[in-house]
PDB file of C-alpha atoms in Angstrom:
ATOM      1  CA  UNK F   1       0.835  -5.164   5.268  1.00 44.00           C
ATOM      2  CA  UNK F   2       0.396  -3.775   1.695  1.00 44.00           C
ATOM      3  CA  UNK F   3      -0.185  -0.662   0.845  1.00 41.00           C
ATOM      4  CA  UNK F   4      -3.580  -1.569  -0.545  1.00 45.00           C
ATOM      5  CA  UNK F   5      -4.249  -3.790   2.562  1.00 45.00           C
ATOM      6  CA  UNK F   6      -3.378  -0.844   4.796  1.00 43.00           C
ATOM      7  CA  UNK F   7      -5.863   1.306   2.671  1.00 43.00           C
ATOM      8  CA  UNK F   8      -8.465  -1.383   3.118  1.00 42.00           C
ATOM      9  CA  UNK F   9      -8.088  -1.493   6.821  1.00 43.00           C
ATOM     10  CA  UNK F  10      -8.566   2.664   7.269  1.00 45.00           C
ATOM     11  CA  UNK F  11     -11.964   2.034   5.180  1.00 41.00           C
ATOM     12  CA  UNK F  12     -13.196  -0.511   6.931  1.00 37.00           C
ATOM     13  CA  UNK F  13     -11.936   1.295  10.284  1.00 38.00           C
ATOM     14  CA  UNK F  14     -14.359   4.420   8.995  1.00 36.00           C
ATOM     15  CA  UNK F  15     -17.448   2.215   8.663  1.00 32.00           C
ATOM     16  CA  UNK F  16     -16.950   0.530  11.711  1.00 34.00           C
ATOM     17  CA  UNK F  17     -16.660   4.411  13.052  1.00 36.00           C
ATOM     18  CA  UNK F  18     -19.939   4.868  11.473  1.00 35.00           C
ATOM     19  CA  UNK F  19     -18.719   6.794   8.994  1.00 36.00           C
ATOM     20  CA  UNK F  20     -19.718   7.662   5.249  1.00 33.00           C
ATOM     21  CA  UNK F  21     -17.778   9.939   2.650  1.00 32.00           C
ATOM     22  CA  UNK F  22     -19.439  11.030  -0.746  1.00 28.00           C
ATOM     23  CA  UNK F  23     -17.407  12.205  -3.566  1.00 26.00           C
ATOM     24  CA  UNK F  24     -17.517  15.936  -4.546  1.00 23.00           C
ATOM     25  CA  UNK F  25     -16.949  17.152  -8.154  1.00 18.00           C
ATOM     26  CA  UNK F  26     -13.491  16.720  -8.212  1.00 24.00           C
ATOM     27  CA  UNK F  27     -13.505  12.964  -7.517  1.00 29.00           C
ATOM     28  CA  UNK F  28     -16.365  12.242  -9.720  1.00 23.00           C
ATOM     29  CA  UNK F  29     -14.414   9.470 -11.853  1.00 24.00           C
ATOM     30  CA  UNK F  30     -13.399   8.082  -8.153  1.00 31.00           C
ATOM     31  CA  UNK F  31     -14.706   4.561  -6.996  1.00 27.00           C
ATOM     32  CA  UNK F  32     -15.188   4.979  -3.839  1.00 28.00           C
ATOM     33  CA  UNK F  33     -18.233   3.457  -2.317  1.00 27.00           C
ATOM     34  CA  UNK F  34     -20.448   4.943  -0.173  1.00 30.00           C
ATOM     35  CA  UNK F  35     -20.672   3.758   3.525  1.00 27.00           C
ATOM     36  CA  UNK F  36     -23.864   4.050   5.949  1.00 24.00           C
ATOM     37  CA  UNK F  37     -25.330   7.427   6.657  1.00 25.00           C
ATOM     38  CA  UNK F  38     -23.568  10.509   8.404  1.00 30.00           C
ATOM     39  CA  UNK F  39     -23.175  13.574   8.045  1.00 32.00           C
ATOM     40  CA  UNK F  40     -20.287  14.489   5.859  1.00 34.00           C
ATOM     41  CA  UNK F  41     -18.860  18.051   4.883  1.00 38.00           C
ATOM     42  CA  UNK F  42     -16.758  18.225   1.489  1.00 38.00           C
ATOM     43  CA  UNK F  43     -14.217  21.000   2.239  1.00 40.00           C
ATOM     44  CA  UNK F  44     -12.536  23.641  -1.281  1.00 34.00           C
ATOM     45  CA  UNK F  45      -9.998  21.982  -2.777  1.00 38.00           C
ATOM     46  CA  UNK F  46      -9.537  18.786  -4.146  1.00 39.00           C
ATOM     47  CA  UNK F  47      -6.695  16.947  -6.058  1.00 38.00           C
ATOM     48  CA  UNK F  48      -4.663  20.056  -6.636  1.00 38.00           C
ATOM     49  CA  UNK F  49      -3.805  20.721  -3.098  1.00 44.00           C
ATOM     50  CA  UNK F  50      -0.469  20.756  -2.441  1.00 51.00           C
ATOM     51  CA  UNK F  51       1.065  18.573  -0.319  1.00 52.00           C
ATOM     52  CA  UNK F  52       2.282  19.992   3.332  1.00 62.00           C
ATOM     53  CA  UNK F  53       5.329  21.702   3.590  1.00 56.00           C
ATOM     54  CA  UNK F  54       8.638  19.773   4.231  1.00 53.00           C
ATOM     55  CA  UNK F  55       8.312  20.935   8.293  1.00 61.00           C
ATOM     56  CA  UNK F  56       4.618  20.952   8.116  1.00 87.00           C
ATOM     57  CA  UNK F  57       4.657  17.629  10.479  1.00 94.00           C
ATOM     58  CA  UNK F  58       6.039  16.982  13.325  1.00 95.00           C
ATOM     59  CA  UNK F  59       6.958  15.289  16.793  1.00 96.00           C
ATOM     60  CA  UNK F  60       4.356  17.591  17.950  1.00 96.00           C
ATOM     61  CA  UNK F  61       1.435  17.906  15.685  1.00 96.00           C
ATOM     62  CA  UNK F  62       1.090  19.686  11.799  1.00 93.00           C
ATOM     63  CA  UNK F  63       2.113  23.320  11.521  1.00 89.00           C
ATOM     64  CA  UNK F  64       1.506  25.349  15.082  1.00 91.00           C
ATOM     65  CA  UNK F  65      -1.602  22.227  15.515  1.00 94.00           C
ATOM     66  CA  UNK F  66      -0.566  19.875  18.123  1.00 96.00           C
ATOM     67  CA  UNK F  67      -1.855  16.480  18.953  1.00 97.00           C
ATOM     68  CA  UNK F  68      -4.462  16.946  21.222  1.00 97.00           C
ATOM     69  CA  UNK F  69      -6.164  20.201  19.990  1.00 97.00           C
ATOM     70  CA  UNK F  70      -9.346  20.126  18.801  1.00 96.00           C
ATOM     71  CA  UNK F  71     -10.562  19.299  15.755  1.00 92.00           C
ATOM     72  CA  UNK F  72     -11.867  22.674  14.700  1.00 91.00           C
ATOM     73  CA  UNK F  73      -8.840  23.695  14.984  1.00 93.00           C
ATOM     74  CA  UNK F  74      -7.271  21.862  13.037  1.00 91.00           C
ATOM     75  CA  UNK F  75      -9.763  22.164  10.168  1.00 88.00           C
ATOM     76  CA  UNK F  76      -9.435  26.128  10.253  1.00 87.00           C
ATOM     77  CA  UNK F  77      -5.420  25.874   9.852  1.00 86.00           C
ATOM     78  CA  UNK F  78      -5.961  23.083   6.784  1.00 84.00           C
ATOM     79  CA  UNK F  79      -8.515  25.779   5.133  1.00 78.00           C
ATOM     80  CA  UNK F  80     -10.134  23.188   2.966  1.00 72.00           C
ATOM     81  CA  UNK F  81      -9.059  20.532   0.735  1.00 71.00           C
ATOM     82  CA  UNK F  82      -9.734  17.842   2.725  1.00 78.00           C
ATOM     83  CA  UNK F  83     -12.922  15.470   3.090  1.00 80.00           C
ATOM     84  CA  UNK F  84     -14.385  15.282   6.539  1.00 75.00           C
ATOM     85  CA  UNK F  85     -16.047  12.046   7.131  1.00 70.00           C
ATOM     86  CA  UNK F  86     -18.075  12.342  10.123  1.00 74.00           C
ATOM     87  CA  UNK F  87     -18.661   9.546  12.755  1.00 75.00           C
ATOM     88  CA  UNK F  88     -22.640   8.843  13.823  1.00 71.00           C
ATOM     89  CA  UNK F  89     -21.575   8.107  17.435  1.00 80.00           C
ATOM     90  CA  UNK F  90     -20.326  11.695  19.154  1.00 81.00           C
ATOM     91  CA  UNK F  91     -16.577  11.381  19.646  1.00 84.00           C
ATOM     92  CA  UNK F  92     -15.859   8.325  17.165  1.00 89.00           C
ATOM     93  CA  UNK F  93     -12.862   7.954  15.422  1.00 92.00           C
ATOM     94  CA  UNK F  94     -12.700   9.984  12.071  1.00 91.00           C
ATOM     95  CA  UNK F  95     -10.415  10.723   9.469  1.00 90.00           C
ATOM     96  CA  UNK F  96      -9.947  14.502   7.708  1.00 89.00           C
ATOM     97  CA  UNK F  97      -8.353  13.411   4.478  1.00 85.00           C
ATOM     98  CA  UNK F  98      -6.191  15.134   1.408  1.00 80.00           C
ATOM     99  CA  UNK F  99      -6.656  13.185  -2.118  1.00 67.00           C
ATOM    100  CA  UNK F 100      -5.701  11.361  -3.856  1.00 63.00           C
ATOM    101  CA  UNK F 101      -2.297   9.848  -4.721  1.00 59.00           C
ATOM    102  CA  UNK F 102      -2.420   7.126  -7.061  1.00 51.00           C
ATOM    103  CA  UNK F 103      -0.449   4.621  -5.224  1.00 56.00           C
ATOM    104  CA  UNK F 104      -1.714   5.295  -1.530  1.00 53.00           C
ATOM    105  CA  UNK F 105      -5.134   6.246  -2.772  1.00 67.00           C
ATOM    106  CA  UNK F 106      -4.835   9.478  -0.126  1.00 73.00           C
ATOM    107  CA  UNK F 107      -2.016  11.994   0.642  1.00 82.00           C
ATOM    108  CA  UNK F 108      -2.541  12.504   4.050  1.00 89.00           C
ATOM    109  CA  UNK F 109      -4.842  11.533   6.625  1.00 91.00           C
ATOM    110  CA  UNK F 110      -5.718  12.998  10.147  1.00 93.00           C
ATOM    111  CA  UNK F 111      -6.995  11.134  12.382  1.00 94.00           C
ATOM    112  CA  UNK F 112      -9.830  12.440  15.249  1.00 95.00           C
ATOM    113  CA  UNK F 113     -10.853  10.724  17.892  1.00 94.00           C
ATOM    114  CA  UNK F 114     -12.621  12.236  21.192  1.00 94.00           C
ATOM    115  CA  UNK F 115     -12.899  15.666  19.232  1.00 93.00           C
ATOM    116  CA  UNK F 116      -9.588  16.250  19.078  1.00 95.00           C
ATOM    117  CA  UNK F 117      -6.169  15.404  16.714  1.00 96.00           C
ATOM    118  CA  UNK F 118      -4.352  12.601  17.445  1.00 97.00           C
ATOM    119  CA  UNK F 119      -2.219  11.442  14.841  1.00 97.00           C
ATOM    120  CA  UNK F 120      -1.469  11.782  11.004  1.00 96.00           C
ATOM    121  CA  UNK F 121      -1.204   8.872   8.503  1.00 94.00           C
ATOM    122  CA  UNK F 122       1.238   9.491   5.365  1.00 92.00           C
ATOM    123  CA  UNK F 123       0.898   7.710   1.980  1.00 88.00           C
ATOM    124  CA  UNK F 124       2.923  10.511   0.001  1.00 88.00           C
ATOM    125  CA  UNK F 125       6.567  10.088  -0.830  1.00 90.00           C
ATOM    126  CA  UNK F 126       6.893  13.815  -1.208  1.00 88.00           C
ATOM    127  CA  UNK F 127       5.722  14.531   2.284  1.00 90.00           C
ATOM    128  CA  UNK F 128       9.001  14.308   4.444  1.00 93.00           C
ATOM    129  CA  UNK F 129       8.107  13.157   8.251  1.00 95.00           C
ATOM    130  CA  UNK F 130      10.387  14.815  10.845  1.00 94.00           C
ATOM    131  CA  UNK F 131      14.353  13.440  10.342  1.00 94.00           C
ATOM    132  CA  UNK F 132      14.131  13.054   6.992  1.00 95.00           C
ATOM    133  CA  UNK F 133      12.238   9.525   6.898  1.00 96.00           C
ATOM    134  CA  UNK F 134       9.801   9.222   3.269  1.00 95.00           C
ATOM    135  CA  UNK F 135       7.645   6.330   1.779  1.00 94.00           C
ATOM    136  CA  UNK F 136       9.739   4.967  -0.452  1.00 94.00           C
ATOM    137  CA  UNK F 137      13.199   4.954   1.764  1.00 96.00           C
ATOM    138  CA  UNK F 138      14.480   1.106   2.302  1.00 94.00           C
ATOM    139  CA  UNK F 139      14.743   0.360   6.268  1.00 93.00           C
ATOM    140  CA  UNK F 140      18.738   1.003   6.045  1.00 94.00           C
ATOM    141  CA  UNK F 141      18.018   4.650   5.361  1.00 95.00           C
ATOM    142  CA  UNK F 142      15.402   5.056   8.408  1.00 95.00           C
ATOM    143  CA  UNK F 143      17.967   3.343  10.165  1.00 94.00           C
ATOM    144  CA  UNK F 144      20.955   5.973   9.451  1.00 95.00           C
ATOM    145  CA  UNK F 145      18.470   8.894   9.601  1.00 96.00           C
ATOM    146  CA  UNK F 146      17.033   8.054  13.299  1.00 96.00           C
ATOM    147  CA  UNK F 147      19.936   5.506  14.703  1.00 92.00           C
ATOM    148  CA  UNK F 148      19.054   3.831  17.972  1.00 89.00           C
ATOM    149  CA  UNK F 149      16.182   5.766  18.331  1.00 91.00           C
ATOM    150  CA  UNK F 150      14.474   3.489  15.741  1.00 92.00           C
ATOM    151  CA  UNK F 151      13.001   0.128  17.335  1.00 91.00           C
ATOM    152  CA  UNK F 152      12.201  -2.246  15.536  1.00 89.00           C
ATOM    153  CA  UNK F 153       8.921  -4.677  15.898  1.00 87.00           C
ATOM    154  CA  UNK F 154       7.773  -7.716  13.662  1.00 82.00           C
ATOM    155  CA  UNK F 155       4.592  -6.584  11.699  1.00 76.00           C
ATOM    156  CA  UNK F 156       1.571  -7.520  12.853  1.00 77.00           C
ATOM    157  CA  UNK F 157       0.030  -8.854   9.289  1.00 74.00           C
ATOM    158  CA  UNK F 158       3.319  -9.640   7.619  1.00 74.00           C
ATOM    159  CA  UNK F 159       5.907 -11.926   8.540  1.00 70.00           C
ATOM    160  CA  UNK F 160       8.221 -10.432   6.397  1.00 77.00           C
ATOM    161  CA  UNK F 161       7.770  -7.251   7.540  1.00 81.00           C
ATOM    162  CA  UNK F 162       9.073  -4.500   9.669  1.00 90.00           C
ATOM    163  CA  UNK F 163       7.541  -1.774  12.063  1.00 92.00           C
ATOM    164  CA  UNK F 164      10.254   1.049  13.135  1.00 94.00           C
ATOM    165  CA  UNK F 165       8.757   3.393  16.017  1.00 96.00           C
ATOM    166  CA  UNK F 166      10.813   6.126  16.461  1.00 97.00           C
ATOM    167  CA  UNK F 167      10.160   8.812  20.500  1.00 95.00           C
ATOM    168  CA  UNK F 168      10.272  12.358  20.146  1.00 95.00           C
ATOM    169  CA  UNK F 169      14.126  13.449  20.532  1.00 93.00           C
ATOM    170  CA  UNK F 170      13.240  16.003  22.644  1.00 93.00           C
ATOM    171  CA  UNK F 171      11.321  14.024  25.605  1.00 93.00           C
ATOM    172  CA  UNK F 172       7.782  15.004  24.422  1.00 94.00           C
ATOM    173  CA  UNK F 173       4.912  12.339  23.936  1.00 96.00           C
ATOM    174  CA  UNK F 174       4.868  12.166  19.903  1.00 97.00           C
ATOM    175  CA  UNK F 175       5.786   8.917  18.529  1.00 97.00           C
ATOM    176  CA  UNK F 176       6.586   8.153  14.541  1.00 97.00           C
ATOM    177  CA  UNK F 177       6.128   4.885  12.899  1.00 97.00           C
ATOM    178  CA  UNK F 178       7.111   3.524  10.052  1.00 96.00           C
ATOM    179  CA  UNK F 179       5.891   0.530   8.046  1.00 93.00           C
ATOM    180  CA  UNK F 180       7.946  -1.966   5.908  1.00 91.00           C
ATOM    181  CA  UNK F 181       6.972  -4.538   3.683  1.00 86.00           C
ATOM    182  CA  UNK F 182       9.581  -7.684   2.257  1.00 85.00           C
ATOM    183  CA  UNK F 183      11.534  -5.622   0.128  1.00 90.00           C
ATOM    184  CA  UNK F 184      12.397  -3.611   3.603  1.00 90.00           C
ATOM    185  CA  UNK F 185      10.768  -0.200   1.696  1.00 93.00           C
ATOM    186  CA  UNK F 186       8.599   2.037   3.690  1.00 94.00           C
ATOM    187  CA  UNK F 187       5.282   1.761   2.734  1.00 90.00           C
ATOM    188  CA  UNK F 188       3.601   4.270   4.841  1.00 92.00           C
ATOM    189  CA  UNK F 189       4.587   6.324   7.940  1.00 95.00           C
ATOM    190  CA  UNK F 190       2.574   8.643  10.483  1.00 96.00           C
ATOM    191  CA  UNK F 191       3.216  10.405  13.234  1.00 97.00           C
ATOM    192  CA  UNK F 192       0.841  10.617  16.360  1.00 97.00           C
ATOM    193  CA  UNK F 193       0.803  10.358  19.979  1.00 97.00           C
ATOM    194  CA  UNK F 194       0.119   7.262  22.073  1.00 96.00           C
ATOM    195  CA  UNK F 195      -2.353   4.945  21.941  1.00 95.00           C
ATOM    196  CA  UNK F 196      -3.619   6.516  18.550  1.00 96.00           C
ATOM    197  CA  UNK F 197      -0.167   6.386  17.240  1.00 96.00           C
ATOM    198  CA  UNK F 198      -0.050   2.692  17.733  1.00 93.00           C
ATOM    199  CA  UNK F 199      -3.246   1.386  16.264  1.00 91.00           C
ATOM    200  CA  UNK F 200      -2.287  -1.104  13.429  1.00 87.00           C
ATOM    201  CA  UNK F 201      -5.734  -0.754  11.656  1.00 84.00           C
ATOM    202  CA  UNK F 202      -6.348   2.944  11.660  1.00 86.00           C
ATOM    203  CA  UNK F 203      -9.638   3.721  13.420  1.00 85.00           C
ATOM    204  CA  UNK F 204     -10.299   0.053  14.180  1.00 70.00           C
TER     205      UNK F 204
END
């Protein structure tokens, strides 16, 4: 899948969610259009928001977060920067998301379903995801970096592509998965625990 294919998938996951964003004064030259009615919060911040630090993410969750928390709690260790797109139906799937990078169109994306964190999506090449592995990195270097801990799958929209899921080291449920394209570069990885970590079309 493309990077701008993947992109288009998360949107139309968030309407099927029920989902609307609306663009706050920092993304007023953004073209992003708006989706049915919800409730949505527009968090401080905004395109200068740094990117996580290098051990921000983990096998485990982001920062002292784990998968599985709840949501709030997540949003009060982010402290802003992020748009919160909430879902109509209590307990849809929902993205908290960190913008923009030109090329992903986001920098990082948390996904929320049943109240609580259960995965992050990466589209940043500066954001490191635990091991070492980066958008950007050809398959041979997620290869050396993980070894036989990487399995590969066939991607599910592109024939000439690649899927490398990578288990927690240490025994514990997190899961990380990289996505390759046909030049065998990794076009976007997250991190996540089962089945949240596995869904090819973000919320859909």
């Amino acid at each position: 899948m493309t990077r701008g294919r993947f992109l288009a998938a998360l949107a139309a996951a968030w309407l099927l969610a029920g989902c609307a964003r609306e663009r706050g004064p920092a993304e007023e030259a953004a073209t992003v259009q708006d989706g049915p009615a919800a409730e949505v919060t527009q968090e401080v911040g905004g395109p200068g928001l740094a990117p996580p630090a290098g051990d921000a993410i983990t096998f485990a969750g982001y920062g002292q977060v784990r998968f599985g928390a709840p949501v709030d709690e997540l949003r009060q260790a982010l402290a802003g920067g992020f748009d919160d797109a909430r879902p109509e139906e209590p307990g849809g799937c929902h993205y908290l998301l960190q913008w923009p990078v030109a090329e992903a169109g986001y920098r990082v994306a948390f996904m929320i379903e049943g109240g609580r964190f259960v995965r992050v999506d990466v589209g940043d090449p500066g954001v490191a995801a635990p091991g070492g592995g980066r958008v950007g990195m050809d398959i041979a270097d997620i290869r050396r970096l993980y070894g036989a801990r990487a399995e590969a799958f066939p991607h599910k929209y592109d024939p000439q592509g690649l899927v490398l899921r990578v288990v927690d080291p240490d025994g514990g449920e997190g899961v990380l998965v990289f996505e390759a394209g046909a030049d065998e570069r990794v076009m976007a990885w997250r991190a996540g625990v089962p089945p949240q970590v596995d869904y090819v079309e973000g919320c859909g």
